[in-house]
Amino acid sequence: TQLLEQSPQFLSIQEGENLTVYCNSSSVFSSLQWYRQEPGEGPVLLVTVVTGGEVKKLKRLTFQFGDARKDSSLHITAAQPGDTGLYLCAGDNAGNMLTFGGGTRLMVKP
Amino acid sequence: GAGVSQTPSNKVTEKGKYVELRCDPISGHTALYWYRQSLGQGPEFLIYFQGTGAADDSGLPNDRFFAVRPEGSVSTLKIQRTERGDSAVYLCASSLNGFGETQYFGPGTRLLVL
């Protein structure tokens, strides 16, 4: 069974602070995806990383895929209240099912 | 354009009852997925359809759960003899052809079993 562990589970910070969320597994994934989920909505894809060591940037968000394709991180610079939400990582082994981590619930206070 | 839609958005039922949850995928998407998200957790895979057939149902927790997609578009997740532990958000997603392509999620159906 492939498992993805996310840390921290909860994060409450002030506007303007930086933060990093981690997603770790003992299994190799062909790709890893990061989603953001708002209350009452389904997850929305932020980014997909495919190549070991890959770094992708989306405005203030930086995503990194580990060299061994087992772990990933999401770094947010100068967090804003609009960044508040549940961040989920999900591994894909081209087997059509996504394996999700438990999520990181982020709250950014103004 | 229209995204994935799910109905009802909320469902309250009593223990032992039967429920049906509906998913309308994005038009033209051949792959459809059902996930279940318990409170405070990430989604867990239930079943995957490619066209009309269930290509992978390994995530269904037991034989009380069943899903169909008779015409390769709309799918219905059916739960018999509901239990309180079935309370969760049931998410549907679709992708163009499956095979690792981006999955687009619906808003989910919140099921509460009393």
Tab-separated table of N, CA and C in Angstrom, chain B residues 1 4 15 22 26 32 35 37 48 59 65 80 86 94 98 101 104 112:
chain	number	residue	atom	x	y	z
B	1	GLY	N	-16.880	26.837	-19.282
B	1	GLY	CA	-17.479	25.548	-19.608
B	1	GLY	C	-17.923	24.824	-18.356
B	4	VAL	N	-17.435	19.268	-13.498
B	4	VAL	CA	-18.066	18.079	-12.944
B	4	VAL	C	-19.149	18.529	-11.959
B	15	LYS	N	-29.638	5.410	9.392
B	15	LYS	CA	-28.907	4.139	9.378
B	15	LYS	C	-29.802	3.050	8.807
B	22	ARG	N	-25.159	10.954	-7.449
B	22	ARG	CA	-25.013	11.083	-8.903
B	22	ARG	C	-23.846	11.979	-9.267
B	26	ILE	N	-17.352	15.931	-16.906
B	26	ILE	CA	-17.159	16.891	-17.987
B	26	ILE	C	-17.455	16.181	-19.319
B	32	LEU	N	-13.820	8.261	-15.270
B	32	LEU	CA	-14.571	8.809	-14.135
B	32	LEU	C	-14.136	8.098	-12.865
B	35	TYR	N	-14.176	9.111	-5.156
B	35	TYR	CA	-13.341	9.128	-3.964
B	35	TYR	C	-14.227	9.424	-2.755
B	37	GLN	N	-14.015	11.252	1.119
B	37	GLN	CA	-13.193	12.080	1.991
B	37	GLN	C	-13.861	12.196	3.354
B	48	TYR	N	-12.885	3.389	-10.314
B	48	TYR	CA	-12.534	4.095	-11.539
B	48	TYR	C	-13.250	3.426	-12.724
B	59	GLY	N	-11.023	0.038	-4.383
B	59	GLY	CA	-11.194	0.913	-3.228
B	59	GLY	C	-12.559	0.825	-2.565
B	65	PHE	N	-21.364	-1.155	-1.190
B	65	PHE	CA	-21.075	-0.071	-2.131
B	65	PHE	C	-21.037	-0.615	-3.550
B	80	GLN	N	-25.924	0.630	0.026
B	80	GLN	CA	-27.020	-0.095	0.667
B	80	GLN	C	-26.797	-0.159	2.169
B	86	ASP	N	-20.365	5.541	7.195
B	86	ASP	CA	-20.367	5.929	5.785
B	86	ASP	C	-20.433	7.443	5.630
B	94	SER	N	-13.367	13.498	-13.132
B	94	SER	CA	-13.278	12.928	-14.473
B	94	SER	C	-11.997	13.410	-15.144
B	98	GLY	N	-8.110	9.150	-18.900
B	98	GLY	CA	-7.482	8.353	-17.863
B	98	GLY	C	-5.970	8.347	-18.054
B	101	GLU	N	-3.829	11.263	-16.663
B	101	GLU	CA	-4.185	12.637	-17.036
B	101	GLU	C	-4.849	13.358	-15.864
B	104	TYR	N	-10.338	16.220	-12.802
B	104	TYR	CA	-11.088	17.417	-12.416
B	104	TYR	C	-12.201	16.977	-11.472
B	112	LEU	N	-24.582	12.348	5.374
B	112	LEU	CA	-24.639	12.206	6.823
B	112	LEU	C	-25.626	11.092	7.142
